[in-house]
Coordinates of C-alpha atoms in Angstrom, one line a residue:
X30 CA 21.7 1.2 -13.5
X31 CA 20.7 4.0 -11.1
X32 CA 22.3 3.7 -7.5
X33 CA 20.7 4.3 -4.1
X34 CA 21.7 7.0 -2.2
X35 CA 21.3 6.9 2.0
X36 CA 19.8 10.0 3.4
X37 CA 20.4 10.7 7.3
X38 CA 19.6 13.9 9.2
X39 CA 20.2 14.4 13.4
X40 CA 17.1 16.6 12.8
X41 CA 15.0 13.2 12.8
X42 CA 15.2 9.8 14.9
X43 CA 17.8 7.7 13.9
X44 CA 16.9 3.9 12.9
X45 CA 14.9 2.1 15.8
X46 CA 17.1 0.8 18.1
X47 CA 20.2 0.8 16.0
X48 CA 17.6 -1.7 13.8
X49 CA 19.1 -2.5 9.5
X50 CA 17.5 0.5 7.9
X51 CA 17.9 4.2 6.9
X52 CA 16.0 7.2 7.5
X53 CA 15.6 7.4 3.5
X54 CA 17.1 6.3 0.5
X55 CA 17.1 7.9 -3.0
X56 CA 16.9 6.2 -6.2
X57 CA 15.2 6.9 -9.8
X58 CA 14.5 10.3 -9.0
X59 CA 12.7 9.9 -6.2
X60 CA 13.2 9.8 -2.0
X61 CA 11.3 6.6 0.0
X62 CA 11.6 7.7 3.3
X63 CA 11.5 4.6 6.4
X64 CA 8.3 4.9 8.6
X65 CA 8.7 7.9 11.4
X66 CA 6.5 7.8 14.6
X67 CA 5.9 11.1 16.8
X68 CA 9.2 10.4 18.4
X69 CA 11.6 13.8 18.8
X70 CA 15.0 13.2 17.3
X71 CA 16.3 12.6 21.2
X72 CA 14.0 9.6 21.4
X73 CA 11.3 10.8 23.3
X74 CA 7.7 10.2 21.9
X75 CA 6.0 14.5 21.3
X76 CA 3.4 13.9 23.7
X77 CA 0.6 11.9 24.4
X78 CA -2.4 12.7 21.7
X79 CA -2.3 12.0 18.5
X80 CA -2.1 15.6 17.4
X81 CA 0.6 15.9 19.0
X82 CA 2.5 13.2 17.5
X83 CA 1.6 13.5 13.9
X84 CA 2.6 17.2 14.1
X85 CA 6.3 15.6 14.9
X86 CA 5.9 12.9 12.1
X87 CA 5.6 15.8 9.5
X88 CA 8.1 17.5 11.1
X89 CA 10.2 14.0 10.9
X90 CA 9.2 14.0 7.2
X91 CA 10.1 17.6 6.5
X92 CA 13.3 16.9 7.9
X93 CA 14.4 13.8 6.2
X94 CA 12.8 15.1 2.7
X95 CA 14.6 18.7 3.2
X96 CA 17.9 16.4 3.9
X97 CA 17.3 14.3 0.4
X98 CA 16.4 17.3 -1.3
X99 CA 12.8 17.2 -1.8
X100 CA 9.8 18.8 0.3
X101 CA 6.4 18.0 1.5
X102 CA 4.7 19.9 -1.3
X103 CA 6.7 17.1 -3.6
X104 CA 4.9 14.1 -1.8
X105 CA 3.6 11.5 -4.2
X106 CA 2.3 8.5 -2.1
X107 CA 2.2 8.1 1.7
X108 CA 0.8 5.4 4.0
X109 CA -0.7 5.8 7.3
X110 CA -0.9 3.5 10.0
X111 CA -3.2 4.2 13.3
X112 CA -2.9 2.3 16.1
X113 CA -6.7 3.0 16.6
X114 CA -8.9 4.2 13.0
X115 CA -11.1 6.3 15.5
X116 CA -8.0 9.1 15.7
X117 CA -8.5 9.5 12.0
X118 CA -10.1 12.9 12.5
X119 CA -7.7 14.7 14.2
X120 CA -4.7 13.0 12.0
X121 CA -6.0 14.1 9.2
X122 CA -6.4 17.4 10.8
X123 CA -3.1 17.8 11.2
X124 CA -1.7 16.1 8.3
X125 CA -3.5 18.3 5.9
X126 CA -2.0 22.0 7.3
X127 CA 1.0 19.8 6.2
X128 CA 0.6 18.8 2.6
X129 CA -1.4 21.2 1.5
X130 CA -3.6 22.0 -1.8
X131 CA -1.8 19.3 -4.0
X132 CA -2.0 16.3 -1.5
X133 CA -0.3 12.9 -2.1
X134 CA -2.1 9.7 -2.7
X135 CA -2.8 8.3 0.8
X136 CA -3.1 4.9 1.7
X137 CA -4.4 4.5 5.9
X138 CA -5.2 1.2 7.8
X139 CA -5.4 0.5 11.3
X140 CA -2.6 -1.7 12.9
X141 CA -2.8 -3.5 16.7
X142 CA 0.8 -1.9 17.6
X143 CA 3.4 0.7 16.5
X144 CA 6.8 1.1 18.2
X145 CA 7.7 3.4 21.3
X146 CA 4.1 2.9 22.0
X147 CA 3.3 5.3 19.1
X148 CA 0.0 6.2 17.9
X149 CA 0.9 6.9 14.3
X150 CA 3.5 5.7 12.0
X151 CA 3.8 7.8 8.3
X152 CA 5.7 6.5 5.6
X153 CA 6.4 8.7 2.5
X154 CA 7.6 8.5 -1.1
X155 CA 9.0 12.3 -2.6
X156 CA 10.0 13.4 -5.7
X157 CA 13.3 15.0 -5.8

């Protein structure tokens, strides 16, 4: 039986208020990172525009995977939540100078409220 294996960078948020999870975990050849909002790894959210903040949740994810050993270019699946569907645009704007030519499978839905008054949350599963 494969084990897990916890993945933590300082160059990404730690958990949410000291809340039960990791940054990442490893297991079966792949990295299943926790959810990262556009908060900079002091705490503070990137700014105010959703631009803004998914540019720091692909850095968050950059970080995280680098630390596990995998990449953005070896993103399989992510999901998406926006705290409002009408900042799709400009997410996705920024999210695809981040993935590249060989993009994941993407999941996105719309969710009333995301932590530290966020405006998008990214969750990612990486090969390693």
């Amino acid at each position: 039986m494969a084990e897990k294996e916890i993945v933590r960078t300082e160059r990404a948020p730690a958990p949410f208020q000291g809340a039960p999870y990791n940054q990442a975990v490893k297991a079966g050849g792949l990295v299943f990172t926790a959810g990262q909002v556009g908060l900079r790894p002091g705490g503070e959210l990137a700014g105010a525009s959703i631009a803004e903040q998914t540019e720091q949740v692909m850095q968050n994810l950059r970080a995280i995977l680098e630390e596990a050993g995998s990449s953005l270019d070896k993103l399989v699946k992510t999901t998406v939540f926006l705290q409002n569907f009408d900042d799709f645009t400009a997410m996705n704007e920024v999210y695809g100078a981040h993935v590249g030519s060989s993009p994941p499978a993407r999941s996105t839905v719309e969710v009333s409220k995301l932590p530290s008054g966020a405006l998008v949350e990214i969750e990612a599963v990486a090969l390693l």
